[in-house]
Amino acid sequence: MKNKTTTIKAVSKAESCVPLLHHIRRYVPLSDDEASLLLDSIHFKIVNSKAFLLQAGQVCGGNYFIVNGCFRMYLNTDYGTEQIIQFGIDNWWIADYTSFEQQRPSDRFIQAVEKSSVIVMEKKEQDVLFQKLPQLERYFRIVFQRAYTAQLNRIHFMLNLSGEERYYHFHNSFPDFVQRVPQYMLASYLGFTPEFLSKVRAKRG
Amino acid sequence: MKNKTTTIKAVSKAESCVPLLHHIRRYVPLSDDEASLLLDSIHFKIVNSKAFLLQAGQVCGGNYFIVNGCFRMYLNTDYGTEQIIQFGIDNWWIADYTSFEQQRPSDRFIQAVEKSSVIVMEKKEQDVLFQKLPQLERYFRIVFQRAYTAQLNRIHFMLNLSGEERYYHFHNSFPDFVQRVPQYMLASYLGFTPEFLSKVRAKRG
DNA sequence: CAAAAAACTTAATCATGATTAAGAAACGAG
DNA sequence: CTCGTTTCTTAATCATGATTAAGTTTTTTG
């Protein structure tokens, strides 16, 4: 009985981590032995809709790889409202890296927008893994280099497009995503009010 | 004669690259032998004010470490104006990393705002260096991780602060920098018009 | 040093999108 | 299936910041 449960869990973990291994192998080599070393240092976690990976005041406990689902990162603004600064979906890493690296309290929330599953890499484990598998430095170098350029491009759109253009640009870039999150979250992310988005959508499609 | 010139040049290069070595050693170990390996793969370049490191249509030829000076990265918008999306100053790396990595034409300009000096790391050389000095992957992982979080924070300010607040926040964060670039560039970077900035400054200090 | 170019200022008018408020629709827990 | 909560819509008023245009100051270059 105990044995069976253990076996099921082990298989389940290996299976649930396939998307991460696949993602890593897109960028750097990783032997099966190295992969099992990695698996020993991470854990898999189901996160219910509206549950938090991180809340303001806490130290960001992990670097999270989103296996599937959707998360939002937001802050509380000076007056009461929530400002979404980032969404994360399948195959993205998400964390407050300032809090994570320095192990200091965060000012952010990371919350599941829908039932999701993530792989958690804790700071200690990550430090050890970087020693054991130095190609992970290269992997994350590439991941962050891309994340950085993505944010620069996003800034370009924020500076150059009107609210309406921003909405349609986002809609064209991620057509399915628009259905997936509440409109008020999308409005916050795109930098305008839900009322304005409602007005834009009323005009055409 | 020939000998003397060579000696002077060699000393000059080693000296001019000190800020880069110093920056790298803030994050990863680098022996003197490794440092000289690095020096063999990079070159130092003086860039006059208004000269370009990159122009739209070209492939981004290098990853540039700014030893001293100031650069702006900008694009031409749909109607004639220039949109500055990034400044770079001492001890920052700057490049169009999409163009650089894929060796495909860029849509951006990187131009010196004042007489500057940079260290150029070309794509080929960088690839070889990553093989020879794997700790450079870690170094750039950290550099990009920070650049990414810096851009996320910037997005937060763009979404939450009014134009006037953005100006004063920037002014407080980088007081000397405000003197250094023309106001119309600062206005573009902060996402409003030069006329508006002029009005804001007229109110107080 | 003088002329030309680049950068900055001021002010009037205009437009995008915020705010407020009330009602409608969709969703979720019991 | 129904009540309560969350989300979305509509419309009127308001404010931030854009646009336009003309004039002034500063910087660059011959």
Coordinates of C-alpha atoms (C1' of nucleotides) in Angstrom, one line a residue:
Chain A
M1 CA 0.0 0.0 0.0
K2 CA 2.6 2.5 1.1
N3 CA 4.9 1.2 -1.7
K4 CA 2.2 1.7 -4.3
T5 CA 1.5 5.3 -3.3
T6 CA 5.2 6.1 -3.4
T7 CA 5.5 4.6 -6.9
I8 CA 2.5 6.6 -8.1
K9 CA 3.9 9.8 -6.7
A10 CA 7.3 9.2 -8.3
V11 CA 5.9 8.5 -11.7
S12 CA 3.5 11.4 -11.4
K13 CA 6.3 13.8 -10.5
A14 CA 8.5 12.7 -13.4
E15 CA 5.6 13.1 -15.8
S16 CA 4.5 16.4 -14.5
C17 CA 8.0 17.8 -15.0
V18 CA 8.2 16.8 -18.6
P19 CA 7.3 20.3 -19.8
L20 CA 10.2 21.8 -17.9
L21 CA 12.7 19.3 -19.1
H22 CA 11.5 19.9 -22.6
H23 CA 11.8 23.6 -22.2
I24 CA 15.4 23.4 -20.8
R25 CA 16.4 21.0 -23.6
R26 CA 15.3 23.6 -26.1
Y27 CA 18.3 25.7 -25.0
V28 CA 20.9 23.5 -23.4
P29 CA 21.9 19.8 -23.3
L30 CA 20.7 17.8 -20.3
S31 CA 21.4 14.1 -19.9
D32 CA 18.9 11.7 -18.2
D33 CA 21.2 11.5 -15.2
E34 CA 21.3 15.3 -14.9
A35 CA 17.5 15.5 -15.4
S36 CA 17.0 13.2 -12.4
L37 CA 19.4 15.3 -10.4
L38 CA 17.2 18.3 -11.3
L39 CA 14.0 16.4 -10.3
D40 CA 15.4 15.7 -6.9
S41 CA 15.8 19.4 -6.3
I42 CA 12.3 20.7 -7.3
H43 CA 8.8 20.0 -6.5
F44 CA 5.5 20.0 -8.2
K45 CA 2.5 21.9 -6.9
I46 CA -1.1 22.3 -7.8
V47 CA -2.4 25.9 -7.2
N48 CA -6.1 26.6 -6.9
S49 CA -7.7 29.6 -8.6
K50 CA -7.1 32.7 -6.5
A51 CA -4.4 31.0 -4.4
F52 CA -1.2 32.9 -3.9
L53 CA 2.4 31.9 -4.7
L54 CA 3.5 35.1 -3.1
Q55 CA 2.0 37.9 -1.0
A56 CA 3.4 41.3 -0.2
G57 CA 5.4 41.2 3.0
Q58 CA 6.6 37.6 2.3
V59 CA 10.0 36.6 0.9
C60 CA 9.5 35.1 -2.5
G61 CA 9.8 31.4 -1.7
G62 CA 10.7 30.1 -5.1
N63 CA 11.3 30.5 -8.8
Y64 CA 8.2 29.1 -10.3
F65 CA 7.9 27.4 -13.7
I66 CA 4.3 27.4 -14.8
V67 CA 3.5 23.9 -16.2
N68 CA 0.0 25.0 -17.0
G69 CA -2.5 27.7 -16.0
C70 CA -2.3 31.4 -15.5
F71 CA -0.9 33.8 -12.9
R72 CA -1.0 37.5 -12.4
M73 CA 1.7 39.6 -10.6
Y74 CA 0.3 42.8 -9.1
L75 CA 0.9 45.5 -6.5
N76 CA -1.4 47.5 -4.3
T77 CA -1.1 51.1 -5.4
D78 CA -1.1 54.2 -3.2
Y79 CA -4.8 54.4 -3.3
G80 CA -6.5 51.0 -2.9
T81 CA -6.4 49.7 -6.4
E82 CA -4.5 46.7 -7.7
Q83 CA -2.0 47.2 -10.5
I84 CA -1.2 44.2 -12.6
I85 CA 2.3 44.4 -14.0
Q86 CA 2.7 40.9 -15.4
F87 CA 0.9 37.8 -16.5
G88 CA 2.5 34.4 -16.6
I89 CA 1.3 31.3 -18.6
D90 CA 2.4 27.9 -19.6
N91 CA 6.2 27.6 -20.0
W92 CA 7.0 30.9 -18.3
W93 CA 9.1 31.4 -15.2
I94 CA 7.6 33.8 -12.6
A95 CA 9.0 35.2 -9.4
D96 CA 9.8 38.5 -7.7
Y97 CA 13.5 38.1 -8.5
T98 CA 14.6 41.0 -6.3
S99 CA 12.9 39.4 -3.3
F100 CA 14.0 35.9 -4.3
E101 CA 17.7 36.7 -4.8
Q102 CA 18.1 38.8 -1.8
Q103 CA 15.6 36.8 0.4
R104 CA 13.9 40.0 1.4
P105 CA 10.2 40.8 1.7
S106 CA 8.4 41.5 -1.5
D107 CA 5.9 44.2 -2.3
R108 CA 4.1 42.0 -4.8
F109 CA 1.4 39.4 -5.1
I110 CA 1.5 36.4 -7.4
Q111 CA -1.9 34.9 -7.7
A112 CA -3.4 32.1 -9.8
V113 CA -6.0 33.4 -12.2
E114 CA -7.2 29.8 -12.8
K115 CA -6.4 26.4 -11.4
S116 CA -2.8 25.9 -12.3
S117 CA 0.3 23.8 -11.7
V118 CA 3.8 24.9 -11.2
I119 CA 7.3 23.6 -10.5
V120 CA 8.9 25.2 -7.5
M121 CA 12.7 25.8 -7.4
E122 CA 13.6 27.2 -4.0
K123 CA 16.6 29.5 -3.6
K124 CA 18.8 27.0 -1.8
E125 CA 18.1 24.3 -4.2
Q126 CA 18.7 26.6 -7.2
D127 CA 22.0 27.7 -5.8
V128 CA 23.1 24.0 -5.5
L129 CA 21.8 23.2 -8.9
F130 CA 23.7 26.0 -10.5
Q131 CA 26.9 24.4 -9.0
K132 CA 25.9 20.9 -10.2
L133 CA 24.5 21.8 -13.6
P134 CA 26.3 24.9 -14.8
Q135 CA 24.4 24.7 -18.1
L136 CA 21.4 25.9 -16.1
E137 CA 23.2 29.3 -15.9
R138 CA 23.2 29.4 -19.6
Y139 CA 19.5 28.3 -19.7
F140 CA 18.4 31.1 -17.4
R141 CA 20.7 33.6 -19.1
I142 CA 18.7 32.9 -22.3
V143 CA 15.4 33.0 -20.5
F144 CA 16.2 36.3 -18.8
Q145 CA 17.7 37.8 -22.0
R146 CA 14.4 37.0 -23.7
A147 CA 12.3 38.2 -20.8
Y148 CA 14.2 41.5 -20.8
T149 CA 13.7 42.1 -24.5
A150 CA 10.1 41.2 -24.2
Q151 CA 9.6 43.9 -21.6
L152 CA 11.5 46.4 -23.7
N153 CA 9.2 45.7 -26.6
R154 CA 6.2 46.0 -24.3
I155 CA 7.4 49.4 -23.2
H156 CA 7.7 50.4 -26.8
F157 CA 4.0 49.5 -27.3
M158 CA 3.0 51.3 -24.2
L159 CA 4.7 54.4 -25.3
N160 CA 3.5 54.4 -28.9
L161 CA 0.0 53.0 -29.0
S162 CA -3.2 54.4 -27.8
G163 CA -5.3 52.4 -25.4
E164 CA -7.5 51.2 -28.2
E165 CA -4.5 50.2 -30.3
R166 CA -2.9 48.5 -27.4
Y167 CA -6.0 46.4 -26.8
Y168 CA -6.2 45.3 -30.5
H169 CA -2.5 44.6 -30.6
F170 CA -2.7 42.4 -27.6
H171 CA -5.8 40.8 -28.9
N172 CA -4.0 39.9 -32.2
S173 CA -0.9 38.7 -30.5
F174 CA -2.6 36.4 -27.9
P175 CA -6.2 35.8 -29.2
D176 CA -7.0 33.0 -26.8
F177 CA -5.5 34.7 -23.8
V178 CA -8.1 37.5 -24.0
Q179 CA -10.9 35.0 -23.3
R180 CA -8.9 33.5 -20.4
V181 CA -8.6 36.5 -17.9
P182 CA -11.3 38.8 -16.6
Q183 CA -11.5 42.0 -18.5
Y184 CA -10.7 44.2 -15.6
M185 CA -7.4 42.4 -15.2
L186 CA -6.6 42.9 -18.9
A187 CA -7.5 46.5 -18.5
S188 CA -5.1 46.9 -15.6
Y189 CA -2.3 45.1 -17.4
L190 CA -2.8 47.3 -20.5
G191 CA -2.9 50.5 -18.5
F192 CA -6.5 51.7 -18.7
T193 CA -9.8 51.3 -16.9
P194 CA -12.3 48.4 -17.3
E195 CA -14.9 51.1 -18.4
F196 CA -12.7 52.2 -21.2
L197 CA -12.1 48.6 -22.4
S198 CA -15.8 48.1 -22.3
K199 CA -16.3 51.1 -24.5
V200 CA -13.6 49.9 -27.0
R201 CA -15.2 46.5 -27.3
A202 CA -18.7 48.0 -27.8
K203 CA -17.4 49.8 -31.0
R204 CA -16.4 46.7 -32.9
G205 CA -15.8 43.0 -32.1
Chain B
M1 CA 59.1 53.2 -32.6
K2 CA 56.8 50.3 -33.7
N3 CA 57.5 48.6 -30.4
K4 CA 56.7 51.7 -28.4
T5 CA 53.3 52.2 -30.1
T6 CA 52.4 48.6 -29.6
T7 CA 53.2 48.8 -25.9
I8 CA 51.2 51.9 -25.5
K9 CA 48.2 50.4 -27.3
A10 CA 48.4 47.2 -25.2
V11 CA 48.5 49.2 -21.9
S12 CA 45.8 51.4 -23.1
K13 CA 43.5 48.5 -23.9
A14 CA 44.1 46.8 -20.6
E15 CA 43.5 50.0 -18.8
S16 CA 40.4 50.9 -20.7
C17 CA 38.9 47.5 -19.9
V18 CA 39.4 47.8 -16.2
P19 CA 35.8 48.9 -15.6
L20 CA 34.5 45.8 -17.4
L21 CA 36.7 43.4 -15.4
H22 CA 35.7 45.2 -12.3
H23 CA 32.0 44.8 -13.2
I24 CA 32.4 41.1 -14.0
R25 CA 34.3 40.4 -10.8
R26 CA 31.4 41.9 -8.8
Y27 CA 29.5 38.8 -9.8
V28 CA 31.8 36.0 -10.7
P29 CA 35.4 35.0 -10.2
L30 CA 37.9 35.7 -13.0
S31 CA 41.6 35.0 -12.8
D32 CA 44.2 37.2 -14.4
D33 CA 44.7 34.5 -17.1
E34 CA 41.0 34.3 -17.8
A35 CA 40.9 38.1 -17.9
S36 CA 43.6 38.2 -20.6
L37 CA 41.7 35.6 -22.5
L38 CA 38.7 37.9 -22.4
L39 CA 40.8 40.9 -23.4
D40 CA 41.9 39.0 -26.6
S41 CA 38.3 38.7 -27.7
I42 CA 37.0 42.2 -27.2
H43 CA 37.9 45.6 -28.5
F44 CA 37.7 49.1 -27.2
K45 CA 36.0 51.8 -29.2
I46 CA 35.6 55.6 -28.9
V47 CA 32.2 56.8 -30.1
N48 CA 31.6 60.4 -31.0
S49 CA 28.5 62.2 -30.0
K50 CA 25.6 61.4 -32.4
A51 CA 27.5 58.4 -33.9
F52 CA 25.6 55.2 -34.1
L53 CA 26.5 51.7 -32.7
L54 CA 23.5 50.4 -34.6
Q55 CA 21.1 51.7 -37.3
A56 CA 17.7 50.2 -38.3
G57 CA 18.3 47.7 -41.2
Q58 CA 21.7 46.6 -39.9
V59 CA 22.4 43.5 -37.9
C60 CA 23.4 44.4 -34.4
G61 CA 27.2 43.9 -34.6
G62 CA 28.0 43.6 -30.9
N63 CA 27.1 43.4 -27.3
Y64 CA 28.3 46.8 -26.0
F65 CA 29.6 47.5 -22.6
I66 CA 29.5 51.2 -21.9
V67 CA 32.8 52.2 -20.3
N68 CA 31.7 55.8 -20.0
G69 CA 29.2 58.1 -21.8
C70 CA 25.6 57.8 -22.7
F71 CA 23.6 56.1 -25.4
R72 CA 19.9 56.1 -26.4
M73 CA 18.1 53.3 -28.1
Y74 CA 15.2 54.5 -30.2
L75 CA 12.8 53.5 -33.1
N76 CA 11.1 55.5 -35.8
T77 CA 7.4 55.5 -35.2
D78 CA 4.7 55.2 -37.8
Y79 CA 4.5 58.9 -38.2
G80 CA 8.0 60.4 -38.4
T81 CA 8.8 60.8 -34.7
E82 CA 11.5 59.0 -32.8
Q83 CA 10.6 57.0 -29.7
I84 CA 13.3 56.5 -27.1
I85 CA 12.8 53.2 -25.3
Q86 CA 16.1 53.0 -23.4
F87 CA 19.1 54.9 -22.2
G88 CA 22.4 53.3 -21.4
I89 CA 25.2 54.8 -19.2
D90 CA 28.4 53.7 -17.6
N91 CA 28.6 50.0 -16.7
W92 CA 25.5 49.0 -18.6
W93 CA 25.4 46.6 -21.5
I94 CA 23.4 47.7 -24.5
A95 CA 22.4 45.9 -27.7
D96 CA 19.4 44.9 -29.7
Y97 CA 19.5 41.3 -28.4
T98 CA 17.0 39.9 -30.8
S99 CA 19.0 41.2 -33.7
F100 CA 22.3 40.2 -32.1
E101 CA 21.3 36.6 -31.2
Q102 CA 19.6 35.8 -34.5
Q103 CA 22.0 37.9 -36.6
R104 CA 19.0 39.5 -38.3
P105 CA 18.4 43.2 -39.2
S106 CA 17.3 45.4 -36.4
D107 CA 14.5 48.0 -36.4
R108 CA 16.4 50.2 -33.9
F109 CA 19.0 52.8 -33.5
I110 CA 21.6 53.0 -30.8
Q111 CA 23.2 56.4 -30.8
A112 CA 25.7 58.2 -28.6
V113 CA 24.2 61.1 -26.8
E114 CA 27.6 62.4 -25.8
K115 CA 31.2 61.3 -26.6
S116 CA 31.5 57.8 -25.2
S117 CA 33.6 54.7 -25.0
V118 CA 32.5 51.2 -25.2
I119 CA 33.8 47.7 -25.2
V120 CA 32.6 45.6 -28.1
M121 CA 31.9 41.9 -27.8
E122 CA 31.0 40.5 -31.2
K123 CA 28.6 37.5 -31.5
K124 CA 31.3 35.1 -32.7
E125 CA 33.7 36.1 -30.0
Q126 CA 31.0 35.9 -27.3
D127 CA 30.0 32.4 -28.4
V128 CA 33.6 31.3 -28.1
L129 CA 34.1 33.1 -24.7
F130 CA 31.0 31.4 -23.3
Q131 CA 32.7 28.1 -24.1
K132 CA 36.1 29.1 -22.6
L133 CA 34.8 31.0 -19.6
P134 CA 31.5 29.4 -18.6
Q135 CA 31.2 31.7 -15.6
L136 CA 30.3 34.4 -18.1
E137 CA 27.0 32.7 -18.6
R138 CA 26.4 33.2 -14.9
Y139 CA 27.6 36.8 -15.1
F140 CA 25.2 37.6 -18.0
R141 CA 22.4 35.6 -16.3
I142 CA 22.7 38.0 -13.4
V143 CA 23.0 41.0 -15.6
F144 CA 19.8 40.1 -17.6
Q145 CA 17.9 39.0 -14.5
R146 CA 18.5 42.5 -13.1
A147 CA 17.7 44.2 -16.4
Y148 CA 14.5 42.3 -16.6
T149 CA 13.4 43.3 -13.1
A150 CA 14.4 46.9 -13.8
Q151 CA 12.1 47.0 -16.9
L152 CA 9.3 45.4 -14.9
N153 CA 9.7 48.1 -12.3
R154 CA 9.8 50.8 -15.0
I155 CA 6.5 49.4 -16.4
H156 CA 5.0 49.7 -12.9
F157 CA 5.9 53.4 -12.8
M158 CA 4.6 54.0 -16.3
L159 CA 1.3 52.4 -15.3
N160 CA 0.9 54.1 -12.0
L161 CA 2.4 57.6 -12.1
S162 CA 1.2 60.6 -13.9
G163 CA 3.5 62.4 -16.3
E164 CA 4.5 64.9 -13.7
E165 CA 5.1 62.2 -11.1
R166 CA 7.1 60.2 -13.5
Y167 CA 9.4 63.2 -14.1
Y168 CA 10.0 63.9 -10.5
H169 CA 10.5 60.2 -9.7
F170 CA 13.1 60.0 -12.4
H171 CA 14.6 63.3 -11.3
N172 CA 15.0 61.9 -7.8
S173 CA 16.3 58.6 -8.9
F174 CA 18.9 59.9 -11.3
P175 CA 19.5 63.6 -10.4
D176 CA 22.7 64.1 -12.5
F177 CA 21.3 62.2 -15.5
V178 CA 18.6 64.8 -16.0
Q179 CA 21.2 67.5 -16.8
R180 CA 23.0 65.1 -19.1
V181 CA 20.4 64.5 -21.9
P182 CA 18.4 67.0 -23.9
Q183 CA 14.9 67.5 -22.4
Y184 CA 13.2 66.3 -25.5
M185 CA 14.9 63.0 -25.2
L186 CA 13.9 62.7 -21.6
A187 CA 10.3 63.5 -22.5
S188 CA 10.3 60.8 -25.2
Y189 CA 11.7 58.3 -22.7
L190 CA 9.2 59.2 -20.0
G191 CA 6.3 59.0 -22.4
F192 CA 5.1 62.6 -22.9
T193 CA 5.9 65.7 -25.1
P194 CA 8.7 68.2 -24.6
E195 CA 6.1 70.9 -24.3
F196 CA 4.5 69.1 -21.3
L197 CA 7.9 68.7 -19.6
S198 CA 8.5 72.4 -20.1
K199 CA 5.2 73.2 -18.4
V200 CA 6.0 70.8 -15.5
R201 CA 9.4 72.4 -15.0
A202 CA 8.0 75.9 -15.1
K203 CA 5.8 75.1 -12.1
R204 CA 8.6 74.3 -9.6
G205 CA 12.3 73.7 -9.9
Chain C
dC1 C1' 32.5 85.8 -33.8
dA2 C1' 28.4 85.4 -36.6
dA3 C1' 24.9 82.8 -38.8
dA4 C1' 22.3 78.7 -38.7
dA5 C1' 20.5 75.0 -36.4
dA6 C1' 18.9 72.8 -32.4
dA7 C1' 16.6 73.0 -28.2
dC8 C1' 13.3 75.1 -25.1
dT9 C1' 9.2 78.0 -23.7
dT10 C1' 4.5 79.7 -23.6
dA11 C1' -0.3 79.6 -24.5
dA12 C1' -4.7 78.4 -26.8
dT13 C1' -7.4 74.6 -28.3
dC14 C1' -8.5 69.8 -28.5
dA15 C1' -8.9 64.6 -27.6
dT16 C1' -8.0 60.5 -25.1
dG17 C1' -9.2 58.2 -21.5
dA18 C1' -10.5 58.8 -16.1
dT19 C1' -14.1 59.2 -12.8
dT20 C1' -18.5 58.5 -11.1
dA21 C1' -22.7 56.3 -10.7
dA22 C1' -26.3 53.2 -11.7
dG23 C1' -28.0 49.1 -13.7
dA24 C1' -27.4 44.5 -16.2
dA25 C1' -25.4 40.1 -16.7
dA26 C1' -22.6 36.3 -15.4
dC27 C1' -20.8 33.3 -12.0
dG28 C1' -20.2 30.4 -7.9
dA29 C1' -21.4 28.5 -3.5
dG30 C1' -24.8 26.3 -0.9
Chain D
dC1 C1' -31.7 26.2 -8.8
dT2 C1' -31.4 30.5 -6.5
dC3 C1' -29.3 34.2 -3.9
dG4 C1' -25.3 36.9 -3.4
dT5 C1' -21.1 38.4 -5.3
dT6 C1' -18.3 39.5 -8.9
dT7 C1' -17.9 41.3 -13.4
dC8 C1' -19.3 44.0 -17.3
dT9 C1' -21.9 47.9 -19.5
dT10 C1' -23.5 52.6 -20.4
dA11 C1' -23.4 57.4 -20.2
dA12 C1' -22.4 62.0 -18.4
dT13 C1' -18.8 65.0 -16.7
dC14 C1' -14.0 66.0 -16.0
dA15 C1' -8.7 66.2 -16.3
dT16 C1' -4.3 65.1 -18.0
dG17 C1' -1.6 65.7 -21.5
dA18 C1' -1.4 66.3 -27.0
dT19 C1' -1.3 69.4 -30.7
dT20 C1' -0.3 73.5 -33.0
dA21 C1' 2.0 77.6 -33.6
dA22 C1' 5.0 81.4 -32.6
dG23 C1' 8.7 83.2 -30.3
dT24 C1' 13.1 82.8 -27.4
dT25 C1' 17.3 80.8 -25.9
dT26 C1' 21.2 77.9 -26.4
dT27 C1' 24.5 75.3 -29.0
dT28 C1' 27.1 74.2 -33.0
dT29 C1' 29.7 75.1 -36.9
dG30 C1' 32.1 77.7 -40.6

